[in-house]
Amino acid sequence: MKKKIRRIIVILLILVVAILIAIFGYNKLQDSNEQEQETIVKKNVKVITSETDKKKQPVSVTEDSIIFNSRPEYREGDVIVSGITSTSKNGFIRKVIGIEKNGDSYVVKTEPAVLTDVFEKAQIYKRIKLTEDGNKSASYSIGKTENTYNDVQNVISQADNTYRTVMLADKKEADDEDNGTDYVFGKKFEMESDPFTISGEAGFDVWLDIKIEIKHGNITCGMAIKSKEGGKILLKCGKDWNKEEEWGLWEKSLPNYEFVVAGIPIVVTNKLELNAEAGAELEGNIGLSYELASETTTGFEFKSKTGKVKEIKEIDYDSDGLQWETISVSGEASAKIAIHYISKLYGCSGIDVSAGISGKAEGEANQTANTDLEGGYAGSLDLSINPEIQGELIVDIPVFAEDLKKQPLFEAKMKPLWSKHWESSVKWKDDLEWTETGKQGSKYITRYSEVNNIACPVFQFDVPWGWKIESEEVGNGLDKIDEKVVLTNEEGVTVTYWDCQHQLGGRSELMLKADISKVADSEFKPTIPDGVGVDESSADEPYANLGTMIVAKIHVTGEMDMKIDTEYSDCDSVFYAVVPESYVGEREFIGQAGEVDEFSFPYPTPYAFIAESEDGTFTAGEEKQIINILKSFKEAE
């Protein structure tokens, strides 16, 4: 009994689907028939299709001639319309201007023709759904009254659900290879190009709408590309940079598509591309991400009566906005996904559109441990998600009308789809300067005094976000170095604290020359060092004459091998150190520990606090960070 009930249910479902398909198919047929009735083809128009007798098909097609093996039945003034054939993949519309015999062949001389040469009267409204393996189309009738392009769009949009229901009967579409998205076209991706890493996924469905109205020799025509897009994108820019980068993620030349109206084949060529773009003009680093779903319509409408082109540009979207993260950033960065469409009639005239969505952040922000600031950031950023549409009306050879010319489209900048101004507080600039973290580990305090239980200078310095203590060495008073602490970031830049018993020395044959300049004041204010009694101190001691301490930039400009050279050879490297202001100027130094010895200061034994990189260069963001670290060096509170 249960089996019979199941069979009955299955049969009923099949009948319902069959009835729906029949109804929708009938409606489509009615729409198509109405368009056929509203279309009148001129009497001098001749048609070639793949079904034409092979003897009457051309053996070759060039820019200005069509070649046949047998004498064609054409005369001067005839208009030839070709669909997709073995010799003309894009089809064509040509006007005959002469016929010549060349050996065993017949050469039909031609010139370009346009749709008004083909149709006396026409009302053609076609929507083509683009797919990987072959396009599908539906025709719609909008009646006999004058209608705007938006009227056509509304009618087609209302019928779109019906159209897609009918397309469900096409099993081939359901069997398309999975691209990892919920759309007909799409791709998951991860691309790298220093300093960018961009990843995510993007998918889209695409329909091409074609409108052709011809009456009394005038034409109103248009093409519009309607797409539904969805995707998510993550951009990481890891260091200072001023650069733009573009990646071609996916490209597809779709099969040429032919539909027939009143016996006239109309051929559409389509090419699709998916691109990702990133741009940055910043110091520091940033990560941007966003998710978005949108519906976009872009195209044009031309009226020969006025000679004017009207742009069609509509966009609707859904997004939670732009997310971001950084350690320290100043400048701007953006990430973009763009779909590039090229659709033409007969491969000659049509539209070239790039429609993209860009996420952009601009401003200045730092990570902070200030618990009074929500989110762990200080600064101010302008965030936005922006539509970026560029296009061109293509007229390689006129097809719609002789006076329709190639021209740019969508030059006007569009308003952001989403925007937000973020700032940590009204006094966000002061927030950026905040250094007292109040968090254990964000401030390092030297340990030689504590470990060895003796009175001596104790220093402190900041350890900002993105930096870590790579190594700590604390001696017992018997070593040359009492304490050495190395602070480093992800790029290998180091800031090293040295506490030495005496000058390290070491024999070297290399002498260096450097220019020393002040870049910031130091928070270190020398007094009488701990461990030195007041009665033991003297104005003659070196530490008593240190004066003002600064953060200095040491630019090494020359080097000389003292064994063989008599003059310096040029070199170019930089490091930074906390030194007395009296060090400013040009200095020469030698020794294996030349940097430490030369740029230490007596307090009363030698101390040094020096920032270096492997190649002697720093990005602007790194320079800013190490100056702040060196600046924070002072006696522990």
mmCIF file of N, CA and C in Angstrom, residues 290-406:
data_model
loop_
_atom_site.group_PDB
_atom_site.id
_atom_site.type_symbol
_atom_site.label_atom_id
_atom_site.label_comp_id
_atom_site.label_asym_id
_atom_site.label_seq_id
_atom_site.Cartn_x
_atom_site.Cartn_y
_atom_site.Cartn_z
ATOM 1 N N TYR A 290 36.515 41.845 4.112
ATOM 2 C CA TYR A 290 35.086 42.142 4.029
ATOM 3 C C TYR A 290 34.378 41.035 3.262
ATOM 4 N N GLU A 291 33.083 40.906 3.528
ATOM 5 C CA GLU A 291 32.200 40.010 2.787
ATOM 6 C C GLU A 291 31.085 40.849 2.194
ATOM 7 N N LEU A 292 30.630 40.457 0.997
ATOM 8 C CA LEU A 292 29.626 41.278 0.334
ATOM 9 C C LEU A 292 28.846 40.451 -0.674
ATOM 10 N N ALA A 293 27.554 40.723 -0.759
ATOM 11 C CA ALA A 293 26.707 40.180 -1.822
ATOM 12 C C ALA A 293 26.065 41.372 -2.529
ATOM 13 N N SER A 294 26.032 41.345 -3.848
ATOM 14 C CA SER A 294 25.512 42.506 -4.572
ATOM 15 C C SER A 294 24.839 42.084 -5.870
ATOM 16 N N GLU A 295 24.024 42.978 -6.387
ATOM 17 C CA GLU A 295 23.426 42.839 -7.712
ATOM 18 C C GLU A 295 23.759 44.106 -8.488
ATOM 19 N N THR A 296 24.343 43.931 -9.655
ATOM 20 C CA THR A 296 24.813 45.068 -10.436
ATOM 21 C C THR A 296 24.255 44.999 -11.853
ATOM 22 N N THR A 297 23.823 46.141 -12.358
ATOM 23 C CA THR A 297 23.404 46.244 -13.757
ATOM 24 C C THR A 297 24.164 47.398 -14.393
ATOM 25 N N THR A 298 24.889 47.108 -15.453
ATOM 26 C CA THR A 298 25.651 48.132 -16.159
ATOM 27 C C THR A 298 25.423 47.978 -17.652
ATOM 28 N N GLY A 299 25.275 49.094 -18.338
ATOM 29 C CA GLY A 299 25.071 49.007 -19.777
ATOM 30 C C GLY A 299 24.822 50.368 -20.395
ATOM 31 N N PHE A 300 24.223 50.354 -21.589
ATOM 32 C CA PHE A 300 23.952 51.602 -22.294
ATOM 33 C C PHE A 300 22.669 51.470 -23.103
ATOM 34 N N GLU A 301 22.083 52.610 -23.420
ATOM 35 C CA GLU A 301 20.959 52.691 -24.353
ATOM 36 C C GLU A 301 21.251 53.827 -25.329
ATOM 37 N N PHE A 302 21.060 53.551 -26.613
ATOM 38 C CA PHE A 302 21.318 54.550 -27.652
ATOM 39 C C PHE A 302 20.046 54.796 -28.449
ATOM 40 N N LYS A 303 19.759 56.083 -28.713
ATOM 41 C CA LYS A 303 18.627 56.463 -29.557
ATOM 42 C C LYS A 303 19.159 57.243 -30.749
ATOM 43 N N SER A 304 18.915 56.711 -31.936
ATOM 44 C CA SER A 304 19.438 57.377 -33.134
ATOM 45 C C SER A 304 18.742 58.715 -33.386
ATOM 46 N N LYS A 305 17.506 58.878 -32.896
ATOM 47 C CA LYS A 305 16.794 60.145 -33.085
ATOM 48 C C LYS A 305 17.537 61.302 -32.433
ATOM 49 N N THR A 306 18.067 61.054 -31.243
ATOM 50 C CA THR A 306 18.778 62.109 -30.507
ATOM 51 C C THR A 306 20.289 62.003 -30.653
ATOM 52 N N GLY A 307 20.756 60.817 -31.045
ATOM 53 C CA GLY A 307 22.195 60.596 -31.151
ATOM 54 C C GLY A 307 22.886 60.505 -29.804
ATOM 55 N N LYS A 308 22.097 60.320 -28.740
ATOM 56 C CA LYS A 308 22.661 60.309 -27.391
ATOM 57 C C LYS A 308 22.718 58.900 -26.811
ATOM 58 N N VAL A 309 23.739 58.698 -25.975
ATOM 59 C CA VAL A 309 23.914 57.435 -25.260
ATOM 60 C C VAL A 309 23.584 57.659 -23.790
ATOM 61 N N LYS A 310 22.733 56.812 -23.250
ATOM 62 C CA LYS A 310 22.377 56.877 -21.839
ATOM 63 C C LYS A 310 23.049 55.718 -21.104
ATOM 64 N N GLU A 311 23.712 56.035 -20.003
ATOM 65 C CA GLU A 311 24.348 54.992 -19.197
ATOM 66 C C GLU A 311 23.324 54.309 -18.301
ATOM 67 N N ILE A 312 23.487 53.010 -18.122
ATOM 68 C CA ILE A 312 22.670 52.242 -17.184
ATOM 69 C C ILE A 312 23.612 51.749 -16.095
ATOM 70 N N LYS A 313 23.350 52.166 -14.874
ATOM 71 C CA LYS A 313 24.266 51.848 -13.779
ATOM 72 C C LYS A 313 23.465 51.735 -12.488
ATOM 73 N N GLU A 314 23.279 50.508 -12.025
ATOM 74 C CA GLU A 314 22.525 50.261 -10.800
ATOM 75 C C GLU A 314 23.274 49.247 -9.952
ATOM 76 N N ILE A 315 23.231 49.437 -8.635
ATOM 77 C CA ILE A 315 23.887 48.475 -7.746
ATOM 78 C C ILE A 315 23.139 48.401 -6.427
ATOM 79 N N ASP A 316 22.956 47.186 -5.950
ATOM 80 C CA ASP A 316 22.356 46.935 -4.644
ATOM 81 C C ASP A 316 23.278 45.962 -3.920
ATOM 82 N N TYR A 317 23.412 46.097 -2.611
ATOM 83 C CA TYR A 317 24.422 45.297 -1.917
ATOM 84 C C TYR A 317 23.967 44.945 -0.509
ATOM 85 N N ASP A 318 24.682 43.990 0.081
ATOM 86 C CA ASP A 318 24.493 43.615 1.476
ATOM 87 C C ASP A 318 25.866 43.286 2.052
ATOM 88 N N SER A 319 26.264 43.998 3.113
ATOM 89 C CA SER A 319 27.580 43.776 3.715
ATOM 90 C C SER A 319 27.574 44.242 5.161
ATOM 91 N N ASP A 320 28.384 43.583 5.978
ATOM 92 C CA ASP A 320 28.561 44.006 7.370
ATOM 93 C C ASP A 320 29.665 45.044 7.514
ATOM 94 N N GLY A 321 30.295 45.411 6.405
ATOM 95 C CA GLY A 321 31.313 46.450 6.460
ATOM 96 C C GLY A 321 32.727 45.905 6.421
ATOM 97 N N LEU A 322 33.675 46.813 6.548
ATOM 98 C CA LEU A 322 35.101 46.501 6.434
ATOM 99 C C LEU A 322 35.699 46.245 7.813
ATOM 100 N N GLN A 323 36.415 45.126 7.938
ATOM 101 C CA GLN A 323 37.120 44.797 9.175
ATOM 102 C C GLN A 323 38.617 45.050 8.966
ATOM 103 N N TRP A 324 39.332 45.377 10.045
ATOM 104 C CA TRP A 324 40.756 45.682 9.909
ATOM 105 C C TRP A 324 41.516 45.281 11.168
ATOM 106 N N GLU A 325 42.831 45.112 11.001
ATOM 107 C CA GLU A 325 43.717 44.861 12.131
ATOM 108 C C GLU A 325 45.106 45.376 11.768
ATOM 109 N N THR A 326 45.873 45.756 12.775
ATOM 110 C CA THR A 326 47.211 46.290 12.525
ATOM 111 C C THR A 326 48.035 46.222 13.797
ATOM 112 N N ILE A 327 49.337 46.337 13.651
ATOM 113 C CA ILE A 327 50.221 46.617 14.786
ATOM 114 C C ILE A 327 50.479 48.115 14.817
ATOM 115 N N SER A 328 50.846 48.641 13.658
ATOM 116 C CA SER A 328 51.036 50.081 13.516
ATOM 117 C C SER A 328 50.904 50.427 12.048
ATOM 118 N N VAL A 329 50.100 51.437 11.722
ATOM 119 C CA VAL A 329 49.907 51.791 10.320
ATOM 120 C C VAL A 329 49.651 53.284 10.192
ATOM 121 N N SER A 330 50.157 53.842 9.096
ATOM 122 C CA SER A 330 49.873 55.221 8.738
ATOM 123 C C SER A 330 49.842 55.297 7.218
ATOM 124 N N GLY A 331 48.711 55.727 6.654
ATOM 125 C CA GLY A 331 48.584 55.801 5.203
ATOM 126 C C GLY A 331 47.266 55.218 4.754
ATOM 127 N N GLU A 332 47.269 54.550 3.592
ATOM 128 C CA GLU A 332 46.040 53.959 3.075
ATOM 129 C C GLU A 332 46.333 52.631 2.394
ATOM 130 N N ALA A 333 45.327 51.755 2.393
ATOM 131 C CA ALA A 333 45.435 50.456 1.732
ATOM 132 C C ALA A 333 44.055 50.067 1.229
ATOM 133 N N SER A 334 44.017 49.284 0.144
ATOM 134 C CA SER A 334 42.736 48.870 -0.423
ATOM 135 C C SER A 334 42.847 47.476 -1.016
ATOM 136 N N ALA A 335 41.704 46.780 -1.058
ATOM 137 C CA ALA A 335 41.607 45.449 -1.661
ATOM 138 C C ALA A 335 40.349 45.416 -2.520
ATOM 139 N N LYS A 336 40.463 44.827 -3.706
ATOM 140 C CA LYS A 336 39.360 44.904 -4.668
ATOM 141 C C LYS A 336 39.209 43.593 -5.431
ATOM 142 N N ILE A 337 37.948 43.215 -5.648
ATOM 143 C CA ILE A 337 37.607 42.124 -6.561
ATOM 144 C C ILE A 337 36.792 42.738 -7.698
ATOM 145 N N ALA A 338 37.156 42.418 -8.939
ATOM 146 C CA ALA A 338 36.472 43.017 -10.089
ATOM 147 C C ALA A 338 36.143 41.950 -11.124
ATOM 148 N N ILE A 339 34.947 42.063 -11.698
ATOM 149 C CA ILE A 339 34.522 41.189 -12.787
ATOM 150 C C ILE A 339 34.581 41.999 -14.078
ATOM 151 N N HIS A 340 35.231 41.451 -15.079
ATOM 152 C CA HIS A 340 35.414 42.143 -16.356
ATOM 153 C C HIS A 340 34.623 41.398 -17.432
ATOM 154 N N TYR A 341 33.676 42.106 -18.057
ATOM 155 C CA TYR A 341 32.840 41.512 -19.100
ATOM 156 C C TYR A 341 33.115 42.206 -20.432
ATOM 157 N N ILE A 342 33.142 41.431 -21.499
ATOM 158 C CA ILE A 342 33.164 41.995 -22.848
ATOM 159 C C ILE A 342 32.112 41.242 -23.656
ATOM 160 N N SER A 343 31.058 41.941 -24.056
ATOM 161 C CA SER A 343 29.992 41.336 -24.851
ATOM 162 C C SER A 343 29.791 42.150 -26.118
ATOM 163 N N LYS A 344 29.732 41.454 -27.270
ATOM 164 C CA LYS A 344 29.590 42.139 -28.556
ATOM 165 C C LYS A 344 28.585 41.408 -29.439
ATOM 166 N N LEU A 345 27.944 42.167 -30.323
ATOM 167 C CA LEU A 345 27.158 41.577 -31.400
ATOM 168 C C LEU A 345 28.077 41.345 -32.586
ATOM 169 N N TYR A 346 28.074 40.128 -33.087
ATOM 170 C CA TYR A 346 28.895 39.743 -34.237
ATOM 171 C C TYR A 346 30.381 40.040 -34.011
ATOM 172 N N GLY A 347 30.801 40.101 -32.743
ATOM 173 C CA GLY A 347 32.203 40.348 -32.420
ATOM 174 C C GLY A 347 32.679 41.741 -32.776
ATOM 175 N N CYS A 348 31.730 42.685 -33.030
ATOM 176 C CA CYS A 348 32.103 44.004 -33.561
ATOM 177 C C CYS A 348 31.719 45.174 -32.667
ATOM 178 N N SER A 349 30.515 45.178 -32.134
ATOM 179 C CA SER A 349 30.026 46.316 -31.348
ATOM 180 C C SER A 349 29.367 45.804 -30.080
ATOM 181 N N GLY A 350 29.631 46.499 -28.975
ATOM 182 C CA GLY A 350 29.041 46.054 -27.723
ATOM 183 C C GLY A 350 29.553 46.847 -26.549
ATOM 184 N N ILE A 351 29.821 46.141 -25.461
ATOM 185 C CA ILE A 351 30.160 46.811 -24.214
ATOM 186 C C ILE A 351 31.309 46.089 -23.526
ATOM 187 N N ASP A 352 32.192 46.885 -22.934
ATOM 188 C CA ASP A 352 33.337 46.383 -22.170
ATOM 189 C C ASP A 352 33.237 47.020 -20.784
ATOM 190 N N VAL A 353 32.969 46.205 -19.758
ATOM 191 C CA VAL A 353 32.720 46.740 -18.418
ATOM 192 C C VAL A 353 33.553 45.992 -17.384
ATOM 193 N N SER A 354 34.154 46.749 -16.480
ATOM 194 C CA SER A 354 34.794 46.180 -15.297
ATOM 195 C C SER A 354 34.037 46.700 -14.081
ATOM 196 N N ALA A 355 33.402 45.792 -13.351
ATOM 197 C CA ALA A 355 32.619 46.171 -12.175
ATOM 198 C C ALA A 355 33.252 45.540 -10.948
ATOM 199 N N GLY A 356 33.723 46.386 -10.042
ATOM 200 C CA GLY A 356 34.419 45.875 -8.871
ATOM 201 C C GLY A 356 33.924 46.496 -7.585
ATOM 202 N N ILE A 357 34.267 45.841 -6.483
ATOM 203 C CA ILE A 357 33.980 46.349 -5.142
ATOM 204 C C ILE A 357 35.305 46.435 -4.397
ATOM 205 N N SER A 358 35.597 47.614 -3.852
ATOM 206 C CA SER A 358 36.877 47.848 -3.194
ATOM 207 C C SER A 358 36.664 48.205 -1.729
ATOM 208 N N GLY A 359 37.434 47.564 -0.855
ATOM 209 C CA GLY A 359 37.459 47.942 0.556
ATOM 210 C C GLY A 359 38.690 48.785 0.824
ATOM 211 N N LYS A 360 38.524 49.918 1.508
ATOM 212 C CA LYS A 360 39.632 50.856 1.682
ATOM 213 C C LYS A 360 39.693 51.368 3.116
ATOM 214 N N ALA A 361 40.915 51.473 3.633
ATOM 215 C CA ALA A 361 41.152 52.071 4.952
ATOM 216 C C ALA A 361 42.221 53.140 4.805
ATOM 217 N N GLU A 362 41.997 54.290 5.452
ATOM 218 C CA GLU A 362 42.949 55.394 5.363
ATOM 219 C C GLU A 362 43.028 56.102 6.706
ATOM 220 N N GLY A 363 44.254 56.338 7.171
ATOM 221 C CA GLY A 363 44.430 57.045 8.431
ATOM 222 C C GLY A 363 45.644 56.548 9.179
ATOM 223 N N GLU A 364 45.560 56.557 10.511
ATOM 224 C CA GLU A 364 46.691 56.180 11.357
ATOM 225 C C GLU A 364 46.164 55.435 12.573
ATOM 226 N N ALA A 365 46.801 54.300 12.897
ATOM 227 C CA ALA A 365 46.363 53.519 14.053
ATOM 228 C C ALA A 365 47.519 52.677 14.575
ATOM 229 N N ASN A 366 47.507 52.437 15.878
ATOM 230 C CA ASN A 366 48.487 51.571 16.534
ATOM 231 C C ASN A 366 47.767 50.649 17.504
ATOM 232 N N GLN A 367 48.332 49.467 17.711
ATOM 233 C CA GLN A 367 47.878 48.657 18.828
ATOM 234 C C GLN A 367 48.276 49.354 20.122
ATOM 235 N N THR A 368 47.443 49.199 21.133
ATOM 236 C CA THR A 368 47.743 49.814 22.419
ATOM 237 C C THR A 368 47.278 48.899 23.537
ATOM 238 N N ALA A 369 47.962 48.980 24.663
ATOM 239 C CA ALA A 369 47.532 48.230 25.845
ATOM 240 C C ALA A 369 46.766 49.128 26.812
ATOM 241 N N ASN A 370 46.405 50.307 26.361
ATOM 242 C CA ASN A 370 45.626 51.229 27.184
ATOM 243 C C ASN A 370 44.221 50.659 27.360
ATOM 244 N N THR A 371 43.909 50.191 28.547
ATOM 245 C CA THR A 371 42.622 49.530 28.790
ATOM 246 C C THR A 371 41.443 50.492 28.729
ATOM 247 N N ASP A 372 41.720 51.787 28.723
ATOM 248 C CA ASP A 372 40.634 52.762 28.601
ATOM 249 C C ASP A 372 40.113 52.860 27.169
ATOM 250 N N LEU A 373 40.875 52.315 26.219
ATOM 251 C CA LEU A 373 40.481 52.391 24.810
ATOM 252 C C LEU A 373 39.893 51.057 24.372
ATOM 253 N N GLU A 374 38.685 51.102 23.868
ATOM 254 C CA GLU A 374 37.984 49.887 23.457
ATOM 255 C C GLU A 374 38.624 49.301 22.199
ATOM 256 N N GLY A 375 38.801 47.990 22.188
ATOM 257 C CA GLY A 375 39.288 47.307 20.993
ATOM 258 C C GLY A 375 40.787 47.158 20.908
ATOM 259 N N GLY A 376 41.540 47.803 21.799
ATOM 260 C CA GLY A 376 42.987 47.642 21.791
ATOM 261 C C GLY A 376 43.710 48.459 20.741
ATOM 262 N N TYR A 377 43.056 49.505 20.196
ATOM 263 C CA TYR A 377 43.689 50.334 19.174
ATOM 264 C C TYR A 377 43.577 51.812 19.530
ATOM 265 N N ALA A 378 44.586 52.565 19.101
ATOM 266 C CA ALA A 378 44.570 54.021 19.208
ATOM 267 C C ALA A 378 44.715 54.598 17.813
ATOM 268 N N GLY A 379 44.003 55.701 17.527
ATOM 269 C CA GLY A 379 44.161 56.340 16.230
ATOM 270 C C GLY A 379 42.848 56.722 15.597
ATOM 271 N N SER A 380 42.891 56.940 14.279
ATOM 272 C CA SER A 380 41.719 57.383 13.518
ATOM 273 C C SER A 380 41.810 56.814 12.111
ATOM 274 N N LEU A 381 40.727 56.193 11.640
ATOM 275 C CA LEU A 381 40.691 55.611 10.298
ATOM 276 C C LEU A 381 39.367 55.943 9.615
ATOM 277 N N ASP A 382 39.444 56.207 8.319
ATOM 278 C CA ASP A 382 38.253 56.299 7.474
ATOM 279 C C ASP A 382 38.139 54.990 6.703
ATOM 280 N N LEU A 383 37.026 54.298 6.889
ATOM 281 C CA LEU A 383 36.802 52.988 6.286
ATOM 282 C C LEU A 383 35.668 53.083 5.278
ATOM 283 N N SER A 384 35.795 52.369 4.164
ATOM 284 C CA SER A 384 34.726 52.421 3.159
ATOM 285 C C SER A 384 34.757 51.186 2.271
ATOM 286 N N ILE A 385 33.584 50.855 1.740
ATOM 287 C CA ILE A 385 33.446 49.848 0.683
ATOM 288 C C ILE A 385 32.847 50.579 -0.515
ATOM 289 N N ASN A 386 33.566 50.541 -1.639
ATOM 290 C CA ASN A 386 33.237 51.418 -2.756
ATOM 291 C C ASN A 386 32.992 50.635 -4.045
ATOM 292 N N PRO A 387 31.963 51.017 -4.797
ATOM 293 C CA PRO A 387 31.806 50.445 -6.140
ATOM 294 C C PRO A 387 32.775 51.130 -7.098
ATOM 295 N N GLU A 388 33.432 50.362 -7.914
ATOM 296 C CA GLU A 388 34.344 50.923 -8.913
ATOM 297 C C GLU A 388 33.973 50.328 -10.268
ATOM 298 N N ILE A 389 33.308 51.133 -11.080
ATOM 299 C CA ILE A 389 32.817 50.661 -12.376
ATOM 300 C C ILE A 389 33.455 51.491 -13.480
ATOM 301 N N GLN A 390 34.065 50.809 -14.414
ATOM 302 C CA GLN A 390 34.651 51.448 -15.586
ATOM 303 C C GLN A 390 34.135 50.731 -16.823
ATOM 304 N N GLY A 391 33.993 51.470 -17.905
ATOM 305 C CA GLY A 391 33.468 50.811 -19.096
ATOM 306 C C GLY A 391 33.724 51.581 -20.370
ATOM 307 N N GLU A 392 33.387 50.913 -21.459
ATOM 308 C CA GLU A 392 33.556 51.514 -22.776
ATOM 309 C C GLU A 392 32.521 50.928 -23.718
ATOM 310 N N LEU A 393 31.924 51.791 -24.502
ATOM 311 C CA LEU A 393 31.049 51.342 -25.577
ATOM 312 C C LEU A 393 31.957 51.021 -26.764
ATOM 313 N N ILE A 394 31.974 49.757 -27.165
ATOM 314 C CA ILE A 394 32.896 49.306 -28.208
ATOM 315 C C ILE A 394 32.230 49.416 -29.577
ATOM 316 N N VAL A 395 32.920 50.035 -30.515
ATOM 317 C CA VAL A 395 32.456 50.057 -31.906
ATOM 318 C C VAL A 395 33.676 49.799 -32.789
ATOM 319 N N ASP A 396 34.086 48.533 -32.856
ATOM 320 C CA ASP A 396 35.177 48.181 -33.768
ATOM 321 C C ASP A 396 34.695 48.321 -35.211
ATOM 322 N N ILE A 397 33.505 47.805 -35.460
ATOM 323 C CA ILE A 397 32.799 47.983 -36.734
ATOM 324 C C ILE A 397 31.350 48.267 -36.373
ATOM 325 N N PRO A 398 30.716 49.306 -36.946
ATOM 326 C CA PRO A 398 29.326 49.612 -36.584
ATOM 327 C C PRO A 398 28.391 48.438 -36.865
ATOM 328 N N VAL A 399 27.508 48.153 -35.912
ATOM 329 C CA VAL A 399 26.484 47.118 -36.068
ATOM 330 C C VAL A 399 25.113 47.685 -35.707
ATOM 331 N N PHE A 400 25.050 48.439 -34.594
ATOM 332 C CA PHE A 400 23.774 48.996 -34.164
ATOM 333 C C PHE A 400 23.337 50.137 -35.085
ATOM 334 N N ALA A 401 24.233 51.103 -35.273
ATOM 335 C CA ALA A 401 23.920 52.271 -36.098
ATOM 336 C C ALA A 401 25.225 52.898 -36.571
ATOM 337 N N GLU A 402 25.184 53.524 -37.746
ATOM 338 C CA GLU A 402 26.401 54.101 -38.318
ATOM 339 C C GLU A 402 26.940 55.256 -37.489
ATOM 340 N N ASP A 403 26.048 55.996 -36.812
ATOM 341 C CA ASP A 403 26.495 57.170 -36.061
ATOM 342 C C ASP A 403 26.758 56.869 -34.584
ATOM 343 N N LEU A 404 26.714 55.606 -34.190
ATOM 344 C CA LEU A 404 27.074 55.235 -32.818
ATOM 345 C C LEU A 404 28.585 55.051 -32.756
ATOM 346 N N LYS A 405 29.251 55.860 -31.937
ATOM 347 C CA LYS A 405 30.707 55.879 -31.896
ATOM 348 C C LYS A 405 31.240 55.264 -30.598
ATOM 349 N N LYS A 406 32.471 54.816 -30.680
ATOM 350 C CA LYS A 406 33.171 54.317 -29.498
ATOM 351 C C LYS A 406 33.311 55.445 -28.481
#
